[in-house]
Amino acid sequence: MAKHKKQPRPKAVTPKGFRDYFGAEVTRRADMLARIARIYHRYGFDALETSGVETVEALGKFLPDVDRPNEGVFAWEEDGDWLALRYDMTAPLARVAAQYRNDLPSPYRRYAMGPVWRNEKPGPGRFRQFYQCDADTVGSASMAADAEICAMLSDVFEELGLGGDYIIRVNNRKVLNGVMEVAGIGGPEHEAERGIVLRAIDKLDRLGEDGVRALLGEGRKDDSGDFTKGAGLDDEQAGVVMGFMGALGADGAATLANLDRLVADSEVGREGVDELRQIADLLAAQGYGPDRIVIDPSVVRGLGYYTGPVYEAELTFEVTDEKGRPRQFGSVAGGGRYDDLVKRFTGQEVPATGVSIGVDRLLAALTMKGRFDDAEDGPVVVTVMDKSRLAAYQAMVSDLRKADIRAELYLGNPKNFGNQLKYCDKRGAPFAIIQGEDEAARGVVQIKDLKLGARLASELSHEEWRDQPAQFECRLEDMVSEIKARLG
Amino acid sequence: MAKHKKQPRPKAVTPKGFRDYFGAEVTRRADMLARIARIYHRYGFDALETSGVETVEALGKFLPDVDRPNEGVFAWEEDGDWLALRYDMTAPLARVAAQYRNDLPSPYRRYAMGPVWRNEKPGPGRFRQFYQCDADTVGSASMAADAEICAMLSDVFEELGLGGDYIIRVNNRKVLNGVMEVAGIGGPEHEAERGIVLRAIDKLDRLGEDGVRALLGEGRKDDSGDFTKGAGLDDEQAGVVMGFMGALGADGAATLANLDRLVADSEVGREGVDELRQIADLLAAQGYGPDRIVIDPSVVRGLGYYTGPVYEAELTFEVTDEKGRPRQFGSVAGGGRYDDLVKRFTGQEVPATGVSIGVDRLLAALTMKGRFDDAEDGPVVVTVMDKSRLAAYQAMVSDLRKADIRAELYLGNPKNFGNQLKYCDKRGAPFAIIQGEDEAARGVVQIKDLKLGARLASELSHEEWRDQPAQFECRLEDMVSEIKARLG
């Protein structure tokens, strides 16, 4: 070794934009995903796990004539082929649906859960690897497929203990297309205007009604003074588009009647309203009322991307934003219908609809709502007073584990007993077991109740605390049952 | 769109060496890993999930002075930094143990489960992405840490229903080091010979005793005529080394006594035997007999890599190899002690020990042993006889799902009823529900028992089959209970 030139030591850091997950961060997510998977499975959806790596060609979305794929994905050349990490679950589904089209059932219901990678500038809470949890139905044009996704999403929230705290809103791109026709920008010569309208309404949340109305008209100057050219609609035209987003009525029937009136003169518009009506009827037949799933034309997110029904799930409970103001928790899932999934590969149009759950946001919501068992998860720690009796201590640990109690033998250097107690503290151990020579001779152990000890120490004066030490002695053969009883 | 130049369609293929996993392939693995995680957790191991991407610098194992990292990993340059997909779970653990060394408990028990990537030539059953499932203890020099890993591994096999079908063998690198000293190749001037000896005994499985003995001596000519130079040991020296691998006695005490005699003249050798004795004592104290965990010097795999105890888990039930001969299923997990984990980063030696389970092999073993519930997993399919009654069919599906029965509405084009039954077949549906106008008017449904139907069709003549159609009628309100009873 001494012959080698001295190398600088490598830095022990996660790459920029990536992070590590420890303990409960991992297991809570796994638990949540397992519960979601059970619902998906009950609905007939089959698991699909593709690998993290795809060919750039299959992923698509790259400029064909540049040497280096553009930003957004992690890609590299391998023996002349470009490979890349998947950036979502939909692109691999498209590849699978095309590759196995003769073997898969049709329609094909599938779910997928796992990490995806984005080569984007990381920001606070924005990482370059994160989880997605998708469910899609490929090969069905039926509105029952869309209604089913919404019902399933509702069941997921109920299963996760969020009943009463969520709402799923449904809208339809075809109704918007009808609205554009009625507003006089339906023809192929108005593609540019329609593009501006789509981008404008997608900003409703951010810009508010006035901002969107400005973009529908002449244009809008933002706070920095930059001017964004508008779609050039006159007030009447813009009013039709704004009427669409404001068409929510007192109940589903009223909303649908509003939309009926709005797009009466457009075939595609009427088709869209009819699709919404079918979805509403299918959901009503299953008992999903408007308190859980509602037809709501103000859902505009994704309208530019999807081709038919669009749905978005919001959590409605209140949180405090970074400025201390109360606001609703907001969106945790979204999806809709898209018909070009497999076409890139096969030339055939295959209808598909699906939803993606934002795993990290949903997990954050469950944590805020206290939906995780916060009972002590730390192990019972058997300390080492007498190194020569290691086998006896190990047997105690083994007995605890056999009773399904999380337990550890202290495996560090036992010389300094204070370090052993510090370790217990770091581990969140509810109990420490102590047995010295004297206790061993008498066939007993000392059980230190560390949670009680910490509470007493903070609540009582030193004198009182001394009189109520959170430590007691019990016979070795009673140790497991004593601990079990106290863990509850 | 018509303006764009026509691009050739992308190929819908998985990249070479990668594969897709469908349905039960995904859920069985997930179930198995969840059960393993429960055992790991009970032992006090905490989950750790690092991202798939690491800096090449942190991963190490690359030549420092070449532009392109060498083969073995998938790596790419990103804004001047080299990133790579992790090739195992140990390198990220080393990085984490160094990065968070002031925050993690010490000793730190952690488990990690997930995919790893190898840029290797793919072969039959060898893929470039596969799962690993590791448990390691960092920061403990105690043999109790090694014994614990073995006990935990034993518990995992018992939990998975493999009791009686496995054996965990334990050996120790230090004993081999002692054997080399006794054989006269202990000094620094014999490093080359020791290297040859290590490589030779690592090939015991493949070359047999004679092959290894040849490599310990002058060398060995293989079937292709290629000559591999040996370590140049004389018969007596080689006999010492061979004696090590053959030191298994009638019981643990006899084995340890054999080893004691073999390395009596070597301090490190005696230390190694003492470590094995400690492990044996700790396991005996917990009730793990030699039918589950055994001291066995014939375990040579990994001796070159590890620095102390080495362990390997084998499944002992018989399978048939590709040539039709019976053989034991073989190794599914291995590990040992390594003390240089964090040293690359911090300069400090940190003792560590751990095990890695071969997830795919263990899954294959469980499948062979019929350890998975092969009960029908296909959904009950509610067919669509009358498109106008979709909401009623959907309500039936909803009722089945509410009773936790996996169920689907047929979402394809309902025109051809034969296609609906073909779909049921492809889905492995146990039952199909049929309700036409007549049944709807009478408030009944037809239930087609597809499994019974298939069995009858294969067992009975056409005439008998006609008289016993596996289809029956029941009242709509009894549908759920009828299905539930028949699903068992």
PDB file of N, CA and C in Angstrom, chain B residues 248 271 477:
ATOM      1  N   LEU B 248     -13.671 -29.856   9.305  1.00  0.00           N
ATOM      2  CA  LEU B 248     -15.006 -30.048   9.889  1.00  0.00           C
ATOM      3  C   LEU B 248     -15.046 -31.351  10.686  1.00  0.00           C
ATOM      4  N   GLU B 271      -6.478 -16.500  17.494  1.00  0.00           N
ATOM      5  CA  GLU B 271      -7.495 -15.456  17.633  1.00  0.00           C
ATOM      6  C   GLU B 271      -8.727 -15.787  16.792  1.00  0.00           C
ATOM      7  N   GLU B 477     -78.953  -9.762  -4.852  1.00  0.00           N
ATOM      8  CA  GLU B 477     -78.531  -9.415  -3.489  1.00  0.00           C
ATOM      9  C   GLU B 477     -77.709 -10.525  -2.828  1.00  0.00           C
TER      10      GLU B 477
END
